[in-house]
XYZ file of C-alpha atoms in Angstrom:
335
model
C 134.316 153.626 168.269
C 136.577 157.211 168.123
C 135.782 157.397 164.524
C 131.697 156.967 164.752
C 132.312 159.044 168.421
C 133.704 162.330 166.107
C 131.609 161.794 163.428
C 128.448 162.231 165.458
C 130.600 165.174 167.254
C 130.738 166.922 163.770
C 127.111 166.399 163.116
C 125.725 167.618 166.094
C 128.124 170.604 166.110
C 126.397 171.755 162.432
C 122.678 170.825 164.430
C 124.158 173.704 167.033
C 125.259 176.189 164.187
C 121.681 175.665 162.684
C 119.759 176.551 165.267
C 121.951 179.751 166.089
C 121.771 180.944 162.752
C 117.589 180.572 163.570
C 117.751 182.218 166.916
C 119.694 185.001 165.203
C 116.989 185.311 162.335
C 114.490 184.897 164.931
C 115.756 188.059 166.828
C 116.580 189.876 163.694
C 112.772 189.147 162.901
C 111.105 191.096 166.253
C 108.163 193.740 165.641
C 109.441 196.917 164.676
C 113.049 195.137 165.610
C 115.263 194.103 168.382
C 115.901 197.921 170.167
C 111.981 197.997 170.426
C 111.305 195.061 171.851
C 113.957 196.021 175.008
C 112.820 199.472 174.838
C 109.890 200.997 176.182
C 107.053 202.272 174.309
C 107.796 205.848 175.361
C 111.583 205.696 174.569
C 112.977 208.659 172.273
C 114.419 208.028 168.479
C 117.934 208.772 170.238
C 117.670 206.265 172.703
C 116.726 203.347 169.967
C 119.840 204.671 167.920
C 121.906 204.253 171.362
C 120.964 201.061 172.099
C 121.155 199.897 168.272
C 125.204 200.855 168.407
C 125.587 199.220 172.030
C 124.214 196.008 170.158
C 125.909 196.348 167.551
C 122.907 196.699 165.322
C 124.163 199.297 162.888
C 126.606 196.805 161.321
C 126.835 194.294 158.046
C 124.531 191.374 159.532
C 127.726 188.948 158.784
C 129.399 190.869 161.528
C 126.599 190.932 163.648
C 126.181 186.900 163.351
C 129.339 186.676 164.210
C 129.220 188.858 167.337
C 126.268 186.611 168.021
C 128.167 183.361 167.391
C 131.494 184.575 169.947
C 128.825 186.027 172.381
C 127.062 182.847 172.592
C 130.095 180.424 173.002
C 131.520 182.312 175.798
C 127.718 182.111 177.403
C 127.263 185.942 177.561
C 123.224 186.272 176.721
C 123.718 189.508 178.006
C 121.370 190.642 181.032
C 117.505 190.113 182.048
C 115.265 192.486 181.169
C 113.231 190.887 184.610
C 116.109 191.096 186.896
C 118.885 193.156 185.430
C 120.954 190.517 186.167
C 123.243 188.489 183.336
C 121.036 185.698 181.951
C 124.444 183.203 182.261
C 123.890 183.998 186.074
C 120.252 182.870 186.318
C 120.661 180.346 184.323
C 123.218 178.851 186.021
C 121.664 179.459 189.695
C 118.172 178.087 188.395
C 119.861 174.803 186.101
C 120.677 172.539 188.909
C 116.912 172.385 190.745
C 115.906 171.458 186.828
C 118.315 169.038 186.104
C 117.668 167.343 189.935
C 113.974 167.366 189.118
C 114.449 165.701 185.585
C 116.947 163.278 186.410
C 114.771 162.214 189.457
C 111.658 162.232 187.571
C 113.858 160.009 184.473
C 114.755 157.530 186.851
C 111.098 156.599 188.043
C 109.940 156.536 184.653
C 112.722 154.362 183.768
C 112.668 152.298 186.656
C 108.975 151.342 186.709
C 108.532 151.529 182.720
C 110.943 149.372 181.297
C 109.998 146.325 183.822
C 106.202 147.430 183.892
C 106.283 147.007 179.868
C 108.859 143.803 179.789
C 106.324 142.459 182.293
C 103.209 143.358 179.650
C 105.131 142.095 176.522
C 105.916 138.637 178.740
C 102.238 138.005 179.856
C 100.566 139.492 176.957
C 96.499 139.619 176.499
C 96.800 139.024 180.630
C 94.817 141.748 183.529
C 98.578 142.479 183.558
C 98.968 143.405 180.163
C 95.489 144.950 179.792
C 96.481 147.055 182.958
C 99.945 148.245 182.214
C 98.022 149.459 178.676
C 95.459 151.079 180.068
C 97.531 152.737 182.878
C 100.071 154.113 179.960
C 97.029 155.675 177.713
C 95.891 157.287 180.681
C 99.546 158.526 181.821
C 99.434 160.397 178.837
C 96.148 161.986 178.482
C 96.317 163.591 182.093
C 98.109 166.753 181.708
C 101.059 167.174 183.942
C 100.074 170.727 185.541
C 96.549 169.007 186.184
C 98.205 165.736 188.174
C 100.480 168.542 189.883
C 97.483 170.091 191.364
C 96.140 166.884 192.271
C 99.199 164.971 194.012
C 99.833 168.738 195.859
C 95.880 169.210 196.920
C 95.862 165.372 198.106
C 99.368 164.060 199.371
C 100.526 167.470 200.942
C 97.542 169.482 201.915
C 95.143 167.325 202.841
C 97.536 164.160 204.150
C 100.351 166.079 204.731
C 102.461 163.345 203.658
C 104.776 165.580 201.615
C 105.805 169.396 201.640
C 103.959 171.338 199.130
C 106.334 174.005 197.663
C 110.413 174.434 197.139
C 113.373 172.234 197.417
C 113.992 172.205 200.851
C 111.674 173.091 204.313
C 112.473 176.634 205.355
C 115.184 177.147 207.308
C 116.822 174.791 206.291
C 121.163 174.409 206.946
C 122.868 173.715 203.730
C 126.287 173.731 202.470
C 125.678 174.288 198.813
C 128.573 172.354 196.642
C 126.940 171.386 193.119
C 123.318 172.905 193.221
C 121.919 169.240 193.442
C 120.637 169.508 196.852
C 120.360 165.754 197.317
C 123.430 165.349 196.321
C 125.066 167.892 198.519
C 123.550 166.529 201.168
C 125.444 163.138 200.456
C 128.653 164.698 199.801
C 128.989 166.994 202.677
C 127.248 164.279 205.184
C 124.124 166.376 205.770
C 121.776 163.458 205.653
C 119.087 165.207 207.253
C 119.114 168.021 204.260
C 119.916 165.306 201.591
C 116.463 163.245 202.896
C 114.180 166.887 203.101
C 115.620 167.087 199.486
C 113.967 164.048 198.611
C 110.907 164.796 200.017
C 110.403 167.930 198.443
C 111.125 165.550 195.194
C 108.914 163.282 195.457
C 105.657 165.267 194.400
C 107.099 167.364 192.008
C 109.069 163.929 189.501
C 105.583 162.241 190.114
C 103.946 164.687 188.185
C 106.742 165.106 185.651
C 107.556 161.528 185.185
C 103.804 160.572 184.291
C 104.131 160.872 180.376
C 107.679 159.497 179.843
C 106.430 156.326 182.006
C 103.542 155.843 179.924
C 105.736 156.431 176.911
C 108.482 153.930 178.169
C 106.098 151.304 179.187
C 104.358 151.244 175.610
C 107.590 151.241 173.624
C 109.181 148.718 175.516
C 106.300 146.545 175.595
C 106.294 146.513 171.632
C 110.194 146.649 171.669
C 109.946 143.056 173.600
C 107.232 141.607 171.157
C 108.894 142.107 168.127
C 112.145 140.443 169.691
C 111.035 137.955 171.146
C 109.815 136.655 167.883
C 113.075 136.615 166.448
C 114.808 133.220 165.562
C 117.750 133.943 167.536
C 115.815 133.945 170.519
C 113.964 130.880 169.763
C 117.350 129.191 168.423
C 118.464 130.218 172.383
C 115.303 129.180 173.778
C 116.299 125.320 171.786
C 119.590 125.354 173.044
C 118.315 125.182 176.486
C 119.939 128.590 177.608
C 118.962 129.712 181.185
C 115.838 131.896 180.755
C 117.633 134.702 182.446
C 120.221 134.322 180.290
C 117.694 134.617 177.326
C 116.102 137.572 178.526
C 119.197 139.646 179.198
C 121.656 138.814 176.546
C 119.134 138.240 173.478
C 115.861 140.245 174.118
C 116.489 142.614 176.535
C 119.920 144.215 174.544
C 118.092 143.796 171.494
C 115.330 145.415 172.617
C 116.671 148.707 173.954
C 117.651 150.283 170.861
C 114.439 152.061 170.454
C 113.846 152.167 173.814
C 117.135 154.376 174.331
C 116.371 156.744 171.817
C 112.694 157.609 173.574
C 114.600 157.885 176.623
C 117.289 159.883 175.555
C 114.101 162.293 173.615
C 111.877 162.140 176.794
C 114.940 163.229 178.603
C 115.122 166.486 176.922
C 111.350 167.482 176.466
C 111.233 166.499 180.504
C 112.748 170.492 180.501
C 109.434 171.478 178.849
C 107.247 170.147 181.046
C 109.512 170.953 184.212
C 107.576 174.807 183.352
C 104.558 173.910 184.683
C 105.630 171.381 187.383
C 107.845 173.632 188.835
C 104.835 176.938 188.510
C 102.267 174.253 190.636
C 105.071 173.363 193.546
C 107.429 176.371 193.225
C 110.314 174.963 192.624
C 112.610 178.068 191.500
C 114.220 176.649 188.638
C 114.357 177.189 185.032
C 111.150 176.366 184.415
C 109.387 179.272 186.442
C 112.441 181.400 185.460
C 111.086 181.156 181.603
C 107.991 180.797 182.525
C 108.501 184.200 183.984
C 110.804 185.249 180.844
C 107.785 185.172 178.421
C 105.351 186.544 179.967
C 107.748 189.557 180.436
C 108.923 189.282 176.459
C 112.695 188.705 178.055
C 114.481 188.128 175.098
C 117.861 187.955 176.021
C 116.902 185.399 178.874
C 114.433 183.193 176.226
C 117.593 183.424 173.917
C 119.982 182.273 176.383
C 117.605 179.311 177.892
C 117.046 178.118 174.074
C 120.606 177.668 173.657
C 121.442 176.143 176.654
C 118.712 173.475 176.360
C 119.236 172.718 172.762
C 123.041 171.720 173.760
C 121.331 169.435 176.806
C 119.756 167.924 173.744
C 122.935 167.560 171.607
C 124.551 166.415 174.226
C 121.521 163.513 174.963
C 121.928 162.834 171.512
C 125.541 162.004 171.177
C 124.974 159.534 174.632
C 121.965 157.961 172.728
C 123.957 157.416 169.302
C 127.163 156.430 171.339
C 124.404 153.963 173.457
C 123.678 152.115 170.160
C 127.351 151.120 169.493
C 127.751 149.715 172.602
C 124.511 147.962 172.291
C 124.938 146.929 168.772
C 128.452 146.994 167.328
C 126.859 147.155 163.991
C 125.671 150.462 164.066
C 129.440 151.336 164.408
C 130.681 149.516 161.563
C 127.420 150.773 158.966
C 128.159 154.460 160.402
């Protein structure tokens, strides 16, 4: 397991060094180049020559790429052209209400899709079946800003079940420890803020968790078929093994290769659609903050976000990959 563990280290580490050496290309590449892009349109040929020898601009590329590289590994994406402030900063004041929103809208679609589609695959060419289809086709033609409207016009405004904007009601005490405000709110013992957080999430990982449920129900209601077809499960099924027994050792573990790697995908692009989600309920976290980023043409900040989500995705990857040898100790020994 170490030696499949590093290998996968090694190839995700050449995935990272790929994409920098695009982002650099990419910001090499600007309209009339970097210094005019942070400039503005008025700015004088001395001030573009300024700011090309404060970035470094003005030497051999190789040395520039590798200012790029060492800039990028200690997280210094310099400052926000929106804010002034160091992009490292916002990034890391605005990550945790993104990751708390993903993560809560992950564990609905996992936690309805994978029974909603074992429950399809089981009772197949049933209303059940016909339903949990149907309901997944549709998941995935609404579009998420569209079903963010709708859940915030219906369930907050008009109901007023739910709060309609931000993480918490205004006001509100906190003792901030990890960003997670539900979380916080458990550690320190501040119930009361820990269950506003949660009510401030509900709306919000609706909308977000709409497509990955559809998603998850689909693929693990074909994941199930194809197992359950298998002869080792009907060599089980002839032994008289307990039907729970059956459905968690031999189809269920079977099943969940593909099913992992959808999640572990769906898990990353959740960041994408967190931008709109996030616009329709004001959420104030990276979504809004890119959102905001290019509109403005803040480079530095775009930069910095790009690199900071594509290592959320190596970093999904490597728990997806490392997911199949535990599921399948025959992925280890072919890798």
């Amino acid at each position: 397991m170490l030696r499949y563990t590093v290998k996968r280290l090694l190839q995700l580490s050449v995935a990272l060094l790929g994409l920098s050496l695009l982002l650099f290309a990419w910001f090499k590449a600007l309209p009339g180049g970097p210094e005019n892009q942070l400039l503005p349109e008025n700015a004088t040929d001395q001030q573009r020559e300024a700011l090309r020898a404060a970035l470094g601009l003005d030497e051999p590329i190789w040395v520039q790429y590798a200012d790029f590289l060492g800039r990028a590994v200690r997280l210094d994406f310099g400052s926000s052209l929106s804010s002034g402030r160091p992009v490292a900063t916002e990034l890391a004041d605005r990550l945790p209400a993104t990751i708390e929103l993903s993560l809560a809208a992950m564990l609905i679609a996992v936690g309805l899709g994978i029974p909603l589609g074992y429950l399809a695959a089981k009772r197949r060419g049933t209303w059940l079946d016909f339903t949990a289809v149907s309901g997944s086709l549709l998941g995935t033609c609404i579009p998420i800003f569209f079903l963010a409207a709708m859940l915030k016009v219906v369930f907050a405004q008009e109901l007023g079940w739910l709060p309609t904007t931000f993480r918490l009601s205004a006001g509100a005490d906190y003792t901030d420890v990890t960003g997670l405000r539900v979380l916080d709110g458990l550690i320190t013992g501040e119930f009361d803020i820990a269950w506003d957080a949660v009510k401030h999430l509900i709306l919000p990982a609706i909308a977000l968790s709409s497509i990955p449920l559809a998603v998850i129900v689909r693929i693990t209601r074909a994941s199930v078929l194809d197992v359950v077809g298998e002869d080792y499960v009907r060599t089980a099924d002839a032994k008289g093994l307990k039907p729970s027994v059956i459905r968690g050792r031999h189809v269920m573990r079977n099943a969940m290769l593909p099913i992992a790697t959808i999640i572990g995908l769906l898990l990353g692009s959740l960041f994408a659609g967190a931008v709109l989600t996030e616009s329709v309920f004001s959420f104030g976290g990276i979504g809004s903050f890119v959102y905001q980023a290019t509109t403005e043409r803040d480079y530095p900040a775009l930069m910095g976000f790009i690199l900071v989500i594509a290592v959320f995705y190596v970093v999904i990857n490597l728990l997806v990959d490392l997911s199949y040898g535990l599921l399948d100790p025959r992925v280890r020994v072919r890798s």
